[in-house]
Coordinates of C-alpha atoms in Angstrom, one line a residue:
X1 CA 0.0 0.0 0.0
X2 CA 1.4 2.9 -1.0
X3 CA -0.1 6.7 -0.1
X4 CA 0.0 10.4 -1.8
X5 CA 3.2 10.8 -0.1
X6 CA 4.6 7.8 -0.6
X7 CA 4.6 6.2 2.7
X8 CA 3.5 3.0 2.8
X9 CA 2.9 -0.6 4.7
X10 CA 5.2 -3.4 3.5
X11 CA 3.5 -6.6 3.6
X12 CA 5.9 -8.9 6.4
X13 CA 6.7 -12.5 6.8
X14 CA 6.4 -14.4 9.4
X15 CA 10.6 -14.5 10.8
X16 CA 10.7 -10.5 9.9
X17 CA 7.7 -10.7 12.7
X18 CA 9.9 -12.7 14.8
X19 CA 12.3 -10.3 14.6
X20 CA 11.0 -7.4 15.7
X21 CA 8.6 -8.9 18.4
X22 CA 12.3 -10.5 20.0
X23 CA 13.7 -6.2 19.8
X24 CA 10.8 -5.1 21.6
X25 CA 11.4 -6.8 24.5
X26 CA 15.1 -5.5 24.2
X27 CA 13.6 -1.9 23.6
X28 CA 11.2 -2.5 26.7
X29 CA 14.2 -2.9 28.4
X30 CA 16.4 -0.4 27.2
X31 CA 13.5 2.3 27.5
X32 CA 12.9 1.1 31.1
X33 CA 16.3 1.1 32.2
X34 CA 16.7 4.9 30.6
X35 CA 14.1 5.8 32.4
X36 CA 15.1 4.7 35.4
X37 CA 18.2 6.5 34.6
X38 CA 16.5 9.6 34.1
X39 CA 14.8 9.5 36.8
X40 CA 17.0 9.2 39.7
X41 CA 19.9 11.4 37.8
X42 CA 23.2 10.1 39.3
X43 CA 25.4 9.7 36.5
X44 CA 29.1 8.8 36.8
X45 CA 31.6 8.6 34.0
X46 CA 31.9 5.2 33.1
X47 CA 35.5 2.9 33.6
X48 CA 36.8 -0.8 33.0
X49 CA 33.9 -2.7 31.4
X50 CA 31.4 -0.5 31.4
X51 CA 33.7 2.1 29.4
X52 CA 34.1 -0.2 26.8
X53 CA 30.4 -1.2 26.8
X54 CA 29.7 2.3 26.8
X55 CA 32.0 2.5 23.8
X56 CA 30.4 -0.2 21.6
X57 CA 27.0 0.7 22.7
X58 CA 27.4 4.1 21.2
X59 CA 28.5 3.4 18.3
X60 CA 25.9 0.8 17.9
X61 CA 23.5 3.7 18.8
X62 CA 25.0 5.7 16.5
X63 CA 24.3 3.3 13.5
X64 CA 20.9 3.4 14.9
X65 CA 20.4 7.0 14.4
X66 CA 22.4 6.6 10.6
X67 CA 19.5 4.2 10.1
X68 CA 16.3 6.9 10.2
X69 CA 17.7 8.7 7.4
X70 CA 17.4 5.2 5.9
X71 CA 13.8 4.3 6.6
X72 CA 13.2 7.9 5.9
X73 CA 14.4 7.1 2.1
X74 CA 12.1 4.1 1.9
X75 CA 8.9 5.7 3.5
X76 CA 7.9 2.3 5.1
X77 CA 5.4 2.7 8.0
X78 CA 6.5 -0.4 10.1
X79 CA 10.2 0.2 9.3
X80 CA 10.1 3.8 10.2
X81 CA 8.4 3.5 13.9
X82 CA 10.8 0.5 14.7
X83 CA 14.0 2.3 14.1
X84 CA 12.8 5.2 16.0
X85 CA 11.4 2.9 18.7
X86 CA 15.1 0.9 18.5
X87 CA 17.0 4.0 19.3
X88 CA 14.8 4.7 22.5
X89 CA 15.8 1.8 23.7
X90 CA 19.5 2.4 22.8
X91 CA 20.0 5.4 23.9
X92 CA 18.0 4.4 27.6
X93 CA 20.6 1.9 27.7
X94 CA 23.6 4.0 26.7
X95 CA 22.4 6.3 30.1
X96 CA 21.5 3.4 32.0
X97 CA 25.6 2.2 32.0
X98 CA 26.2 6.1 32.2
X99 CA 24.3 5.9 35.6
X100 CA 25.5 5.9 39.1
X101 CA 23.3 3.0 40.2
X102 CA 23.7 -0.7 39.3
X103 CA 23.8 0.1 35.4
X104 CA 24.5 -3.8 34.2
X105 CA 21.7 -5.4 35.6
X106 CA 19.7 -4.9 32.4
X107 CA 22.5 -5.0 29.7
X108 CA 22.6 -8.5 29.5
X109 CA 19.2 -9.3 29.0
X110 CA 19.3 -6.4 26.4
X111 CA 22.0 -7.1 24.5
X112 CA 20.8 -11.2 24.5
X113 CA 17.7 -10.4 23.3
X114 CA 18.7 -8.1 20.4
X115 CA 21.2 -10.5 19.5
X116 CA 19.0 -12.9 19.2
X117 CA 16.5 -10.3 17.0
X118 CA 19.3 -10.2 14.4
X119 CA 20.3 -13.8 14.1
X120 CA 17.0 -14.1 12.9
X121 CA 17.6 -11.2 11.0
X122 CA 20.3 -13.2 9.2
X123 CA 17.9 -15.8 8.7
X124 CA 15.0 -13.9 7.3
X125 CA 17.7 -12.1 5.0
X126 CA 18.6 -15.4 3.7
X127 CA 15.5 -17.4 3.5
X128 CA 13.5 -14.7 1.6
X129 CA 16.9 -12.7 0.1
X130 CA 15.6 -9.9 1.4
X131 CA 17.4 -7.0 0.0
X132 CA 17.0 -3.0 0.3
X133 CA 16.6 -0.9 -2.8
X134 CA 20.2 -1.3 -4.3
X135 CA 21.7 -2.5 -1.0
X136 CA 23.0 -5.8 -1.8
X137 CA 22.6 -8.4 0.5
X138 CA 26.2 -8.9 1.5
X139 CA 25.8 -5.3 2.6
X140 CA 22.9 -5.9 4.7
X141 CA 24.8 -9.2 6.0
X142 CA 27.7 -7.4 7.2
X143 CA 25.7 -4.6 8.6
X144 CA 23.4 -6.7 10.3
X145 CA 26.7 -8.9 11.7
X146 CA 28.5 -5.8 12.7
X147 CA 25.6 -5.6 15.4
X148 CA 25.6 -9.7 16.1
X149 CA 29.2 -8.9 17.1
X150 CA 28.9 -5.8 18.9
X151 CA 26.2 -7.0 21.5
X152 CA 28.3 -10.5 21.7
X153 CA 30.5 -7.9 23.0
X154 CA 28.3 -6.4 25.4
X155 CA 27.3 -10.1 26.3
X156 CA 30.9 -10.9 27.2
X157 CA 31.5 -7.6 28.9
X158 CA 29.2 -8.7 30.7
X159 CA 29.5 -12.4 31.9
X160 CA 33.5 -11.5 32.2
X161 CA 32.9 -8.4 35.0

């Protein structure tokens, strides 16, 4: 379906579904924890560990914010409120591990769970070779492995404190 302006509602399958069900409950997460954050404002500047998953966690965010301009270009519905949505929960994180209080109690389940969002991503990329206007799908391989690695990262950052 495709409006006046051109926004419009892609049609879905079942592990793209999958996918983004598995991030919301990261984003929940990540919006929670800013929140939290936010809310009792005692922020301290990060070291060890939680400078480095500060580090990857901002880039990652970053990527995130790259990635509007993106769904902006392709005027998808769905797409568009997801990414937006996504870098909520990103960014709560990123201030969550910027906050005094006991900042690593939801990283793991947030990183685990968008981890797992993008291994299904992989699959869904492969099983319906899924591609992106003239993105080709090694591109959105290694972009969406860039992100496998970087919250295998935070996983590890995580398990090893």
């Amino acid at each position: 379906m495709t409006s006046r302006n051109g926004w419009h509602t892609a049609r879905w399958p079942p592990l793209a579904w999958l996918e983004t069900v598995i991030k919301l409950l990261a984003i929940a997460i990540g919006v929670a924890a800013g929140w939290r954050a936010l809310a009792t404002p005692a922020f301290a500047v990060p070291a060890g560990w939680q400078l480095a998953a500060c580090a990857i966690l901002l880039l990652l965010s970053l990527g995130l914010v790259a990635a509007i301009a993106d769904r902006w270009t392709d005027r998808e519905v769905i797409a568009m409120v997801f990414v937006v949505l996504n870098n909520l929960g990103h960014w709560g994180m990123l201030l969550s591990l910027a906050s005094a209080h006991d900042p690593a109690t939801n990283l793991l389940p947030f990183a685990s769970l968008m981890l797992l969002g993008d291994v299904v991503k992989l699959v869904f990329i492969r099983v319906h070779r899924f591609t992106v206007r003239d993105y080709s799908p090694a591109t959105l391989y290694g972009l969406t492995f860039a992100y496998v690695v970087g919250y295998a990262f935070l996983i590890l950052t995580e398990l090893l404190r």
